[in-house]
Amino acid sequence: MLALVVRDYDEAIAFFTTALRFALVEDMPLSDGKRWVVVAPQGGQGAHLLLARAATNEQLARVGDQTGGRVFLFLHTSDFEDDYRHMLAQGVRFAEEPREEGYGRVVVFYDLYGNKWDLLGPREL
């Protein structure tokens, strides 16, 4: 599991479950208005993300820039075109056009806060 610092639980849940089609695994209230919110790619493959709401000004300043602008997370798909088109239709921002690499098809996209991700699909034969 990885922690991803977010501005707001509900907007983060909406983005991940709608735009990226993740499953909401857990959403449990904790003390002081905090929640234990976990999302994961459908089908149980890949890391779970703990959506951790920023609790301090320092944490809030890191939302969307957890790695200094580098690609930070990788979303694997078995149907690149379907997921790419779905994400486009949901308003996901892309940094480039999809491209072929030796390891498969890839396109860099931004999550709702500006963190960079790679959408990775199998090589076209």
Coordinates of N, CA, C and O in Angstrom, one line a residue:
M1 N 0.9 -1.2 0.0 CA 0.0 0.0 0.0 C 0.9 1.2 0.0 O 1.9 1.3 0.7
L2 N 0.5 2.2 -0.7 CA 1.2 3.5 -0.8 C 0.2 4.6 -0.3 O -1.0 4.6 -0.5
A3 N 0.8 5.6 0.4 CA 0.0 6.8 0.8 C 0.1 7.9 -0.2 O 1.2 8.2 -0.7
L4 N -1.0 8.4 -0.6 CA -1.1 9.6 -1.5 C -1.7 10.7 -0.7 O -2.9 10.6 -0.3
V5 N -1.0 11.8 -0.6 CA -1.6 13.0 0.1 C -2.5 13.7 -0.8 O -2.2 14.0 -1.9
V6 N -3.7 13.9 -0.3 CA -4.8 14.5 -1.1 C -5.4 15.7 -0.3 O -5.2 15.9 0.9
R7 N -6.0 16.6 -1.1 CA -6.6 17.8 -0.5 C -8.0 17.5 0.2 O -8.3 18.0 1.3
D8 N -8.7 16.6 -0.4 CA -10.1 16.3 0.1 C -10.4 14.8 -0.2 O -10.2 14.3 -1.3
Y9 N -10.9 14.1 0.8 CA -11.3 12.7 0.6 C -12.3 12.5 -0.5 O -12.0 11.6 -1.4
D10 N -13.4 13.2 -0.5 CA -14.5 12.9 -1.4 C -14.1 13.2 -2.8 O -14.4 12.5 -3.7
E11 N -13.4 14.3 -3.1 CA -13.0 14.6 -4.5 C -11.9 13.6 -5.0 O -12.0 13.2 -6.1
A12 N -11.1 13.1 -4.1 CA -10.1 12.1 -4.5 C -10.8 10.8 -4.8 O -10.5 10.1 -5.8
I13 N -11.8 10.4 -3.9 CA -12.5 9.2 -4.2 C -13.2 9.3 -5.5 O -13.2 8.3 -6.3
A14 N -13.9 10.4 -5.8 CA -14.6 10.6 -7.1 C -13.7 10.4 -8.3 O -14.0 9.8 -9.2
F15 N -12.5 11.1 -8.2 CA -11.5 11.0 -9.3 C -11.1 9.5 -9.5 O -11.1 9.0 -10.6
F16 N -10.6 8.9 -8.5 CA -10.1 7.5 -8.6 C -11.1 6.5 -9.1 O -10.9 5.6 -9.9
T17 N -12.3 6.6 -8.5 CA -13.3 5.6 -8.9 C -14.0 5.9 -10.2 O -14.5 5.0 -10.9
T18 N -14.1 7.2 -10.6 CA -14.7 7.5 -11.9 C -13.7 7.6 -13.0 O -13.8 6.9 -14.0
A19 N -12.8 8.5 -12.9 CA -11.8 8.7 -14.0 C -10.9 7.5 -14.2 O -10.6 7.2 -15.4
L20 N -10.4 6.9 -13.2 CA -9.5 5.8 -13.3 C -10.1 4.4 -13.1 O -9.5 3.4 -13.2
R21 N -11.4 4.4 -12.7 CA -12.2 3.2 -12.5 C -11.6 2.3 -11.4 O -11.6 1.1 -11.5
F22 N -11.0 2.9 -10.4 CA -10.6 2.1 -9.3 C -11.7 1.7 -8.4 O -12.8 2.3 -8.5
A23 N -11.5 0.7 -7.6 CA -12.5 0.3 -6.6 C -12.3 1.0 -5.3 O -11.1 1.2 -4.9
L24 N -13.3 1.4 -4.6 CA -13.2 1.9 -3.3 C -13.2 0.7 -2.3 O -14.2 0.0 -2.2
V25 N -12.0 0.4 -1.7 CA -11.8 -0.8 -0.9 C -12.3 -0.5 0.5 O -12.9 -1.4 1.1
E26 N -12.0 0.7 1.1 CA -12.3 1.0 2.4 C -12.6 2.5 2.6 O -11.9 3.3 1.9
D27 N -13.5 2.9 3.4 CA -13.8 4.3 3.8 C -14.3 4.2 5.2 O -15.5 4.1 5.4
M28 N -13.4 4.3 6.2 CA -13.8 4.2 7.6 C -13.4 5.5 8.3 O -12.3 6.0 8.2
P29 N -14.4 6.0 9.1 CA -14.1 7.2 9.9 C -13.1 6.9 11.0 O -13.2 5.9 11.6
L30 N -12.3 7.9 11.2 CA -11.3 7.8 12.3 C -11.6 9.0 13.2 O -12.5 9.8 13.0
S31 N -10.7 9.3 14.2 CA -10.8 10.5 15.0 C -10.5 11.7 14.3 O -9.8 11.7 13.3
D32 N -10.9 12.9 14.9 CA -10.6 14.2 14.4 C -10.9 14.4 12.9 O -10.2 15.2 12.2
G33 N -12.0 13.8 12.4 CA -12.4 14.1 11.0 C -11.6 13.3 10.0 O -11.8 13.5 8.8
K34 N -10.6 12.5 10.5 CA -9.8 11.8 9.5 C -10.6 10.5 9.1 O -11.5 10.1 9.8
R35 N -10.2 10.0 8.0 CA -10.8 8.7 7.4 C -9.7 7.8 6.9 O -8.6 8.3 6.5
W36 N -10.0 6.5 7.0 CA -9.1 5.5 6.4 C -9.7 5.2 5.0 O -10.7 4.5 5.0
V37 N -9.2 5.8 4.0 CA -9.7 5.6 2.6 C -8.7 4.9 1.8 O -7.6 5.4 1.6
V38 N -9.1 3.8 1.2 CA -8.2 3.0 0.4 C -8.9 2.7 -0.9 O -10.1 2.3 -1.0
V39 N -8.2 2.9 -2.0 CA -8.7 2.6 -3.4 C -7.7 1.7 -4.0 O -6.5 1.7 -3.6
A40 N -8.1 1.0 -5.1 CA -7.2 0.1 -5.8 C -7.7 -0.2 -7.2 O -8.9 -0.1 -7.4
P41 N -6.8 -0.5 -8.1 CA -7.3 -0.9 -9.4 C -8.3 -2.0 -9.4 O -8.2 -2.9 -8.5
Q42 N -9.3 -2.0 -10.3 CA -10.3 -3.1 -10.3 C -9.6 -4.4 -10.5 O -8.5 -4.5 -11.2
G43 N -10.1 -5.5 -10.0 CA -9.5 -6.8 -10.2 C -8.5 -7.2 -9.2 O -7.9 -8.3 -9.3
G44 N -8.2 -6.3 -8.3 CA -7.2 -6.7 -7.2 C -5.8 -6.7 -7.6 O -5.0 -7.2 -6.9
Q45 N -5.4 -6.3 -8.8 CA -4.0 -6.3 -9.2 C -3.5 -4.9 -9.1 O -4.1 -3.9 -9.4
G46 N -2.3 -4.8 -8.5 CA -1.6 -3.5 -8.3 C -1.7 -3.1 -6.8 O -2.5 -3.6 -6.0
A47 N -1.0 -2.0 -6.5 CA -0.9 -1.5 -5.2 C -2.2 -0.8 -4.8 O -2.9 -0.2 -5.6
H48 N -2.6 -0.9 -3.6 CA -3.7 -0.1 -3.0 C -3.1 1.3 -2.6 O -1.9 1.4 -2.3
L49 N -3.9 2.3 -2.8 CA -3.6 3.6 -2.4 C -4.4 4.1 -1.2 O -5.6 4.0 -1.1
L50 N -3.7 4.5 -0.1 CA -4.3 5.1 1.0 C -4.4 6.6 0.7 O -3.4 7.3 0.5
L51 N -5.6 7.1 0.6 CA -5.8 8.5 0.3 C -5.8 9.3 1.6 O -6.7 9.2 2.4
A52 N -4.7 10.0 1.9 CA -4.4 10.6 3.2 C -4.6 12.1 3.0 O -3.8 12.8 2.4
R53 N -5.7 12.6 3.7 CA -5.9 14.1 3.6 C -4.8 14.8 4.3 O -4.4 14.5 5.4
A54 N -4.3 15.9 3.6 CA -3.3 16.7 4.2 C -3.8 17.3 5.5 O -4.9 17.8 5.6
A55 N -3.0 17.2 6.6 CA -3.4 17.7 7.9 C -2.7 19.0 8.3 O -3.1 19.6 9.3
T56 N -1.6 19.3 7.6 CA -0.8 20.5 8.0 C -0.6 21.3 6.7 O -0.7 20.8 5.6
N57 N -0.2 22.6 6.9 CA 0.2 23.4 5.8 C 1.3 22.8 5.0 O 1.4 22.9 3.8
E58 N 2.3 22.2 5.7 CA 3.4 21.6 5.0 C 2.9 20.4 4.1 O 3.4 20.3 3.0
Q59 N 2.1 19.6 4.6 CA 1.5 18.5 3.9 C 0.7 19.0 2.7 O 0.8 18.5 1.6
L60 N -0.1 20.1 2.9 CA -0.9 20.7 1.9 C -0.1 21.2 0.7 O -0.4 21.1 -0.4
A61 N 1.1 21.7 1.1 CA 2.0 22.2 0.1 C 2.6 21.1 -0.8 O 3.0 21.4 -2.0
R62 N 2.6 19.9 -0.3 CA 3.1 18.7 -1.1 C 2.0 18.1 -2.0 O 2.4 17.2 -2.8
V63 N 0.8 18.4 -1.8 CA -0.3 17.8 -2.6 C 0.0 18.1 -4.0 O 0.2 19.2 -4.4
G64 N 0.1 17.0 -4.9 CA 0.3 17.2 -6.3 C 1.8 17.3 -6.7 O 2.1 17.3 -7.9
D65 N 2.7 17.3 -5.7 CA 4.1 17.4 -6.0 C 4.9 16.5 -5.0 O 5.9 16.9 -4.5
Q66 N 4.4 15.3 -4.9 CA 5.1 14.4 -4.0 C 6.4 13.9 -4.4 O 7.2 13.4 -3.6
T67 N 6.8 14.1 -5.7 CA 8.1 13.6 -6.2 C 8.8 14.6 -7.0 O 9.6 14.3 -7.8
G68 N 8.5 15.9 -6.8 CA 9.2 16.9 -7.5 C 9.0 16.9 -9.0 O 9.9 17.4 -9.8
G69 N 7.8 16.5 -9.5 CA 7.5 16.5 -10.9 C 7.9 15.3 -11.7 O 7.6 15.2 -12.9
R70 N 8.4 14.2 -11.1 CA 8.7 13.0 -11.8 C 7.5 12.1 -11.8 O 6.6 12.2 -11.0
V71 N 7.4 11.2 -12.8 CA 6.4 10.2 -12.8 C 6.6 9.4 -11.5 O 7.7 9.0 -11.2
F72 N 5.5 9.2 -10.9 CA 5.5 8.7 -9.5 C 4.8 7.3 -9.4 O 5.2 6.5 -8.6
L73 N 3.7 7.2 -10.1 CA 2.9 5.9 -10.1 C 2.7 5.4 -11.5 O 2.6 6.1 -12.4
F74 N 2.4 4.1 -11.6 CA 2.3 3.4 -12.8 C 1.0 2.6 -12.8 O 0.8 1.8 -11.9
L75 N 0.1 2.8 -13.8 CA -1.1 2.2 -13.8 C -1.1 1.2 -15.1 O -1.0 1.7 -16.2
H76 N -1.1 -0.1 -14.8 CA -1.0 -1.1 -15.9 C -2.4 -1.4 -16.3 O -3.4 -1.5 -15.5
T77 N -2.6 -1.6 -17.6 CA -3.9 -1.9 -18.2 C -3.7 -3.0 -19.3 O -2.7 -3.1 -20.0
S78 N -4.7 -3.9 -19.4 CA -4.7 -4.8 -20.5 C -5.4 -4.3 -21.7 O -5.3 -4.9 -22.8
D79 N -6.1 -3.2 -21.6 CA -6.8 -2.6 -22.7 C -6.5 -1.1 -22.7 O -7.3 -0.3 -22.3
F80 N -5.3 -0.8 -23.3 CA -4.8 0.6 -23.3 C -5.8 1.5 -23.9 O -6.1 2.6 -23.4
E81 N -6.3 1.2 -25.1 CA -7.2 2.1 -25.9 C -8.4 2.4 -25.1 O -8.9 3.6 -25.0
D82 N -9.1 1.4 -24.5 CA -10.3 1.6 -23.8 C -10.1 2.5 -22.6 O -10.8 3.5 -22.3
D83 N -9.0 2.2 -21.8 CA -8.7 3.1 -20.6 C -8.3 4.5 -21.0 O -8.8 5.4 -20.4
Y84 N -7.5 4.6 -22.0 CA -7.1 5.9 -22.5 C -8.3 6.8 -22.9 O -8.5 7.9 -22.5
R85 N -9.2 6.2 -23.7 CA -10.4 6.9 -24.2 C -11.3 7.3 -23.0 O -11.9 8.4 -23.0
H86 N -11.5 6.3 -22.1 CA -12.3 6.6 -20.9 C -11.7 7.8 -20.1 O -12.5 8.7 -19.7
M87 N -10.4 7.8 -19.9 CA -9.8 8.8 -19.2 C -9.9 10.2 -19.9 O -10.2 11.2 -19.2
L88 N -9.8 10.2 -21.2 CA -10.0 11.4 -22.0 C -11.4 11.9 -21.8 O -11.6 13.1 -21.5
A89 N -12.4 11.0 -21.9 CA -13.8 11.4 -21.7 C -14.1 12.0 -20.3 O -15.0 12.8 -20.2
Q90 N -13.3 11.5 -19.3 CA -13.5 12.0 -18.0 C -12.7 13.3 -17.6 O -12.8 13.7 -16.5
G91 N -12.0 13.8 -18.6 CA -11.3 15.0 -18.4 C -9.9 14.9 -17.8 O -9.3 15.9 -17.4
V92 N -9.4 13.7 -17.8 CA -8.0 13.5 -17.3 C -7.0 14.2 -18.2 O -7.2 14.2 -19.5
R93 N -6.1 15.0 -17.7 CA -5.1 15.7 -18.4 C -3.9 14.8 -18.8 O -3.4 14.1 -17.9
F94 N -3.5 14.9 -20.0 CA -2.3 14.1 -20.4 C -1.2 15.0 -20.8 O -1.4 16.1 -21.3
A95 N 0.1 14.6 -20.5 CA 1.2 15.4 -20.8 C 1.7 15.2 -22.2 O 2.6 16.0 -22.7
E96 N 1.2 14.2 -22.9 CA 1.7 13.8 -24.2 C 0.7 12.9 -24.9 O -0.3 12.6 -24.4
E97 N 1.1 12.6 -26.1 CA 0.3 11.6 -26.9 C 0.8 10.2 -26.5 O 2.0 10.1 -26.2
P98 N 0.0 9.2 -26.6 CA 0.5 7.8 -26.4 C 1.6 7.5 -27.3 O 1.7 7.9 -28.5
R99 N 2.6 6.7 -26.8 CA 3.7 6.3 -27.6 C 4.0 4.8 -27.4 O 3.7 4.2 -26.4
E100 N 4.8 4.2 -28.4 CA 5.2 2.9 -28.2 C 6.7 2.9 -27.7 O 7.5 3.6 -28.2
E101 N 6.9 2.0 -26.7 CA 8.2 1.8 -26.2 C 8.5 0.3 -26.3 O 7.6 -0.5 -26.6
G102 N 9.7 -0.1 -26.0 CA 10.1 -1.5 -26.1 C 9.2 -2.4 -25.1 O 9.0 -3.5 -25.4
Y103 N 8.8 -1.8 -24.0 CA 8.1 -2.5 -23.0 C 6.6 -2.4 -23.2 O 5.8 -3.0 -22.4
G104 N 6.1 -1.6 -24.1 CA 4.7 -1.5 -24.4 C 4.2 -0.1 -24.7 O 5.0 0.8 -25.0
R105 N 2.9 0.2 -24.7 CA 2.3 1.5 -25.0 C 2.3 2.3 -23.6 O 2.1 1.7 -22.6
V106 N 2.6 3.6 -23.7 CA 2.7 4.4 -22.5 C 2.2 5.8 -22.9 O 2.3 6.3 -24.0
V107 N 1.6 6.4 -21.9 CA 1.2 7.8 -21.9 C 1.3 8.4 -20.5 O 0.9 7.7 -19.5
V108 N 1.9 9.6 -20.4 CA 1.9 10.2 -19.1 C 0.7 11.0 -18.8 O 0.2 11.8 -19.7
F109 N 0.1 10.9 -17.7 CA -1.1 11.7 -17.3 C -0.9 12.2 -15.9 O -0.1 11.8 -15.1
Y110 N -1.8 13.2 -15.6 CA -1.8 13.8 -14.3 C -3.0 13.4 -13.5 O -4.1 13.3 -14.1
D111 N -2.9 13.1 -12.2 CA -4.0 12.9 -11.4 C -4.7 14.3 -11.1 O -4.2 15.3 -11.6
L112 N -5.7 14.3 -10.3 CA -6.5 15.5 -10.1 C -5.7 16.6 -9.4 O -6.0 17.8 -9.4
Y113 N -4.5 16.2 -8.8 CA -3.7 17.2 -8.0 C -2.5 17.6 -8.8 O -1.7 18.4 -8.4
G114 N -2.2 16.9 -9.9 CA -1.0 17.2 -10.7 C 0.2 16.2 -10.6 O 1.2 16.4 -11.2
N115 N 0.0 15.1 -9.8 CA 1.0 14.1 -9.7 C 1.1 13.4 -11.1 O 0.0 13.1 -11.7
K116 N 2.3 13.1 -11.6 CA 2.4 12.4 -12.8 C 2.3 10.9 -12.7 O 2.9 10.3 -11.7
W117 N 1.6 10.3 -13.6 CA 1.5 8.8 -13.6 C 1.8 8.3 -15.1 O 1.6 9.1 -16.0
D118 N 2.2 7.1 -15.2 CA 2.2 6.4 -16.5 C 1.1 5.5 -16.6 O 0.8 4.7 -15.7
L119 N 0.3 5.5 -17.7 CA -0.6 4.5 -18.1 C 0.2 3.6 -19.0 O 0.7 4.0 -20.1
L120 N 0.3 2.3 -18.6 CA 1.1 1.3 -19.4 C 0.2 0.2 -19.9 O -0.5 -0.4 -19.1
G121 N 0.4 -0.1 -21.2 CA -0.3 -1.2 -21.8 C 0.6 -2.2 -22.5 O 1.8 -1.8 -22.7
P122 N 0.2 -3.3 -22.8 CA 1.1 -4.3 -23.5 C 1.5 -3.8 -24.8 O 0.8 -3.0 -25.5
R123 N 2.7 -4.3 -25.3 CA 3.2 -3.9 -26.6 C 2.2 -4.4 -27.7 O 1.6 -5.5 -27.6
E124 N 2.0 -3.6 -28.7 CA 1.2 -4.0 -29.8 C 2.1 -4.8 -30.7 O 3.2 -4.5 -31.0
L125 N 1.5 -5.9 -31.2 CA 2.3 -6.8 -32.1 C 1.9 -6.6 -33.5 O 0.9 -6.2 -33.9

